[in-house]
GROMACS .gro file of C-alpha atoms in nm:
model
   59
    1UNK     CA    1  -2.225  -0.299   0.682
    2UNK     CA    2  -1.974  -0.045   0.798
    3UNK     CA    3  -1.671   0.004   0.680
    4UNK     CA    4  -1.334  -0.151   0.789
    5UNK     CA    5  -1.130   0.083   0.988
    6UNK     CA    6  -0.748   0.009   1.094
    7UNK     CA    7  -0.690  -0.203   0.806
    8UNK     CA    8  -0.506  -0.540   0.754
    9UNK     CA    9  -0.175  -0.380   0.655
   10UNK     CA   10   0.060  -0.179   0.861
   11UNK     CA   11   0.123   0.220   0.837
   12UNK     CA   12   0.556   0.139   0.739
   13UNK     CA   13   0.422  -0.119   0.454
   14UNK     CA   14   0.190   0.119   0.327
   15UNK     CA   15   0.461   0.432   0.342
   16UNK     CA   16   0.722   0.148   0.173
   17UNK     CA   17   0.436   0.144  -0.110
   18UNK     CA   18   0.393   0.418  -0.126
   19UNK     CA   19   0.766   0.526  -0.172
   20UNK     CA   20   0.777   0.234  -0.451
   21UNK     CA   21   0.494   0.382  -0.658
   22UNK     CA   22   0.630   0.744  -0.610
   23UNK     CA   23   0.328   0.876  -0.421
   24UNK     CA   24   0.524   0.885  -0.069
   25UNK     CA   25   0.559   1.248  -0.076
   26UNK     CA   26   0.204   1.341  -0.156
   27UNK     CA   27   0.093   1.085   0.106
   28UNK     CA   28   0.319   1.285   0.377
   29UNK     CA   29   0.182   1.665   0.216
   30UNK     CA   30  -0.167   1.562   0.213
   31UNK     CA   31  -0.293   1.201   0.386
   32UNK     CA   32  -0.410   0.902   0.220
   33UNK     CA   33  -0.752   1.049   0.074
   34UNK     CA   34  -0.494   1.280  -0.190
   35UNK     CA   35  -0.428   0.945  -0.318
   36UNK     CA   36  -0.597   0.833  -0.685
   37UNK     CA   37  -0.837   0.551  -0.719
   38UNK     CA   38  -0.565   0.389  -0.944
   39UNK     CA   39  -0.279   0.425  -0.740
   40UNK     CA   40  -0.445   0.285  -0.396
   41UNK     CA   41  -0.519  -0.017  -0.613
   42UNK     CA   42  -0.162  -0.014  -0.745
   43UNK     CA   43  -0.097  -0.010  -0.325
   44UNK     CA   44  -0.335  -0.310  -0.262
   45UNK     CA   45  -0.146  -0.508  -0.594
   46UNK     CA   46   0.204  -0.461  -0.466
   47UNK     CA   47   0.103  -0.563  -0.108
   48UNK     CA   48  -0.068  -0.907  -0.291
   49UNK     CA   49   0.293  -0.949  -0.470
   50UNK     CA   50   0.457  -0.933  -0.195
   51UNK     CA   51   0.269  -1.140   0.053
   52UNK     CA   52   0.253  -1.363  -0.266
   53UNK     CA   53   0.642  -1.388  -0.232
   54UNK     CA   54   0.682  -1.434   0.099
   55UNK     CA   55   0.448  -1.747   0.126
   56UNK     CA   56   0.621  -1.903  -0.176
   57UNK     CA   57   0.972  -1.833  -0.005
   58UNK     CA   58   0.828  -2.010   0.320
   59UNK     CA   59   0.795  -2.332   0.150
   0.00000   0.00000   0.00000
């Protein structure tokens, strides 16, 4: 199975990540792939949280 290209979230939520968790700049200097294992996971938890927040808010 090949692997997902386009993803599920858009480019401005990832860069507003991104900018959260301090890696923004690097991201901008280098791309995505500069990025550690660690931190795109910190990326995916942040993006649960806040989906997480918005569905409880829509209730």
């Amino acid at each position: 199975m090949g692997r997902r290209r386009g993803g599920l979230m858009s480019d401005r939520l990832k860069y507003d990540l991104a900018e959260e968790l301090g890696v923004a700049d690097l991201v901008r200097r280098e791309g995505w792939g500069s990025v550690s294992s660690r931190n795109c996971g910190n990326l995916v938890r942040l993006a649960i949280e806040r989906a997480e927040r918005a569905m409880m808010q829509g209730q």
